[in-house]
Short mmCIF file of C-alpha atoms in Angstrom, two decimals:
data_model
loop_
_atom_site.label_atom_id
_atom_site.label_comp_id
_atom_site.label_asym_id
_atom_site.label_seq_id
_atom_site.Cartn_x
_atom_site.Cartn_y
_atom_site.Cartn_z
CA UNK T 940 -5.38 52.02 3.39
CA UNK T 941 -6.95 49.44 5.74
CA UNK T 942 -10.17 51.45 6.04
CA UNK T 943 -10.41 51.73 2.25
CA UNK T 944 -10.20 47.94 1.90
CA UNK T 945 -12.79 47.53 4.63
CA UNK T 946 -15.14 49.96 2.84
CA UNK T 947 -14.68 48.13 -0.46
CA UNK T 948 -15.52 44.76 1.10
CA UNK T 949 -18.54 46.28 2.83
CA UNK T 950 -19.73 47.80 -0.46
CA UNK T 951 -19.41 44.42 -2.21
CA UNK T 952 -21.41 42.76 0.57
CA UNK T 953 -24.13 45.42 0.42
CA UNK T 954 -24.42 45.00 -3.34
CA UNK T 955 -24.75 41.23 -2.88
CA UNK T 956 -21.62 40.50 -4.87
CA UNK T 957 -19.48 37.48 -4.15
CA UNK T 958 -15.83 38.20 -3.31
CA UNK T 959 -15.08 36.65 -6.69
CA UNK T 960 -16.38 39.88 -8.20
CA UNK T 961 -12.83 41.13 -7.79
CA UNK T 962 -12.00 38.63 -10.58
CA UNK T 963 -10.53 35.73 -8.63
CA UNK T 964 -11.98 32.29 -9.23
CA UNK T 965 -12.46 29.91 -6.29
CA UNK T 966 -13.13 26.29 -7.24
CA UNK T 967 -14.04 25.20 -3.71
CA UNK T 968 -17.74 24.63 -3.11
CA UNK T 969 -20.86 23.10 -4.63
CA UNK T 970 -21.44 23.28 -8.41
CA UNK T 971 -24.30 22.14 -10.69
CA UNK T 972 -24.23 21.64 -14.45
CA UNK T 973 -26.96 22.20 -17.03
CA UNK T 974 -28.17 18.58 -16.70
CA UNK T 975 -28.55 18.75 -12.91
CA UNK T 976 -25.40 16.86 -11.92
CA UNK T 977 -23.84 18.07 -8.66
CA UNK T 978 -20.15 18.35 -7.88
CA UNK T 979 -18.49 19.28 -4.60
CA UNK T 980 -14.89 20.50 -4.75
CA UNK T 981 -12.89 20.62 -1.53
CA UNK T 982 -10.15 23.08 -0.64
CA UNK T 983 -7.02 23.14 -2.78
CA UNK T 984 -3.73 21.90 -1.39
CA UNK T 985 -0.65 24.10 -1.53
CA UNK T 986 0.40 22.44 -4.81
CA UNK T 987 -2.99 23.08 -6.46
CA UNK T 988 -4.45 19.58 -6.14
CA UNK T 989 -7.98 19.02 -4.91
CA UNK T 990 -10.49 16.27 -4.28
CA UNK T 991 -14.24 16.10 -4.06
CA UNK T 992 -17.28 14.19 -5.17
CA UNK T 993 -19.55 14.02 -8.21
CA UNK T 994 -23.18 12.90 -8.34
CA UNK T 995 -24.42 12.57 -11.89
CA UNK T 996 -28.03 13.19 -12.85
CA UNK T 997 -27.62 11.32 -16.15
CA UNK T 998 -26.08 8.02 -17.17
CA UNK T 999 -25.92 5.72 -20.18
CA UNK T 1000 -26.47 2.72 -17.90
CA UNK T 1001 -29.36 1.29 -15.91
CA UNK T 1002 -27.02 0.62 -12.97
CA UNK T 1003 -27.41 2.92 -9.97
CA UNK T 1004 -24.42 5.26 -9.84
CA UNK T 1005 -23.50 6.56 -6.40
CA UNK T 1006 -21.78 9.78 -5.40
CA UNK T 1007 -18.35 9.17 -6.91
CA UNK T 1008 -14.92 10.46 -5.86
CA UNK T 1009 -12.92 12.89 -7.96
CA UNK T 1010 -9.30 14.05 -7.94
CA UNK T 1011 -7.94 17.08 -9.76
CA UNK T 1012 -5.40 19.82 -10.17
CA UNK T 1013 -5.68 23.56 -10.70
CA UNK T 1014 -3.18 25.40 -12.87
CA UNK T 1015 -2.29 28.67 -11.15
CA UNK T 1016 -3.60 31.70 -13.05
CA UNK T 1017 -1.13 33.09 -15.54
CA UNK T 1018 -0.19 36.66 -16.23
CA UNK T 1019 -3.25 37.11 -18.46
CA UNK T 1020 -5.73 37.10 -15.59
CA UNK T 1021 -7.40 35.26 -12.79
CA UNK T 1022 -9.26 32.67 -14.92
CA UNK T 1023 -7.39 29.45 -14.11
CA UNK T 1024 -7.51 26.15 -15.97
CA UNK T 1025 -8.02 22.82 -14.21
CA UNK T 1026 -8.59 19.13 -14.76
CA UNK T 1027 -10.07 16.27 -12.74
CA UNK T 1028 -10.95 12.59 -12.99
CA UNK T 1029 -14.15 10.94 -11.74
CA UNK T 1030 -14.01 7.27 -10.74
CA UNK T 1031 -17.61 6.09 -11.07
CA UNK T 1032 -19.04 4.04 -8.19
CA UNK T 1033 -22.05 1.70 -8.44
CA UNK T 1034 -24.48 0.51 -5.77
CA UNK T 1035 -24.39 -3.10 -4.51
CA UNK T 1036 -25.00 -5.88 -5.47
CA UNK T 1037 -23.16 -4.72 -8.58
CA UNK T 1038 -19.39 -4.37 -8.27
CA UNK T 1039 -18.75 -1.12 -6.35
CA UNK T 1040 -16.32 -0.02 -9.07
CA UNK T 1041 -17.52 0.93 -12.51
CA UNK T 1042 -15.85 -0.03 -15.75
CA UNK T 1043 -15.66 3.60 -16.81
CA UNK T 1044 -13.77 6.76 -15.92
CA UNK T 1045 -14.41 10.35 -16.95
CA UNK T 1046 -11.82 13.10 -17.24
CA UNK T 1047 -12.78 16.77 -17.31
CA UNK T 1048 -10.68 19.78 -18.36
CA UNK T 1049 -11.87 23.32 -18.07
CA UNK T 1050 -11.46 26.91 -17.13
CA UNK T 1051 -13.14 29.04 -14.49
CA UNK T 1052 -14.54 32.38 -15.62
CA UNK T 1053 -15.75 35.21 -13.39
CA UNK T 1054 -17.92 37.97 -14.81
CA UNK T 1055 -18.01 41.60 -13.64
CA UNK T 1056 -20.76 40.83 -11.11
CA UNK T 1057 -18.81 37.94 -9.61
CA UNK T 1058 -20.73 35.05 -11.20
CA UNK T 1059 -18.42 32.07 -11.53
CA UNK T 1060 -18.81 29.57 -14.38
CA UNK T 1061 -16.79 26.43 -15.04
CA UNK T 1062 -16.63 25.72 -18.78
CA UNK T 1063 -15.56 22.09 -19.23
CA UNK T 1064 -15.02 19.40 -21.83
CA UNK T 1065 -15.03 15.73 -20.88
CA UNK T 1066 -14.06 12.29 -22.14
CA UNK T 1067 -15.74 9.18 -20.76
CA UNK T 1068 -13.93 5.90 -21.37
CA UNK T 1069 -15.95 2.75 -20.88
CA UNK T 1070 -14.40 -0.69 -20.65
CA UNK T 1071 -15.16 -2.91 -23.65
CA UNK T 1072 -14.74 -6.70 -23.96
CA UNK T 1073 -12.20 -6.61 -26.80
CA UNK T 1074 -10.06 -4.36 -28.98
CA UNK T 1075 -12.63 -4.89 -31.73
CA UNK T 1076 -15.06 -2.78 -29.67
CA UNK T 1077 -12.70 0.14 -28.99
CA UNK T 1078 -14.56 2.28 -31.53
CA UNK T 1079 -17.50 2.60 -29.12
CA UNK T 1080 -15.52 2.94 -25.89
CA UNK T 1081 -15.11 6.74 -25.68
CA UNK T 1082 -17.73 9.47 -25.44
CA UNK T 1083 -16.99 13.20 -25.56
CA UNK T 1084 -19.01 16.21 -24.47
CA UNK T 1085 -19.11 19.54 -22.69
CA UNK T 1086 -20.63 20.74 -19.42
CA UNK T 1087 -21.11 24.19 -17.91
CA UNK T 1088 -21.16 24.34 -14.11
CA UNK T 1089 -22.45 27.22 -12.03
CA UNK T 1090 -21.96 27.73 -8.31
CA UNK T 1091 -24.78 26.63 -6.01
CA UNK T 1092 -25.24 29.27 -3.29
#
């Protein structure tokens, strides 16, 4: 049985397929979305939490946004497959002399999909909440969108 597993792994390597081709999604690593933003996700803890960093390529501000920290959690895959759901929060960071902390936070929720050839895709939806000066301005405080991330080799 051990030699069969070895042969299977060797065959996957020779075909250039990522180990995820077996259907298991691995969030750890470098990801890029369709707008060119980069995200690095670090290894998951035993309880499914993870951290990392996010560097956006786009912003609705003229302030320089730095690589910003993120914190998240992965829901273990259910009985329907190996395509887990997850969520994370990005705390935006600005360059000096502006306050190092932004007045906005973005939350992402998504699911990781792996195709038959092992290509991993993170399909996400996000909400960005920006601080506003008064309750009268709450109507313009939240933006919503979607992003698709693919693994950077």
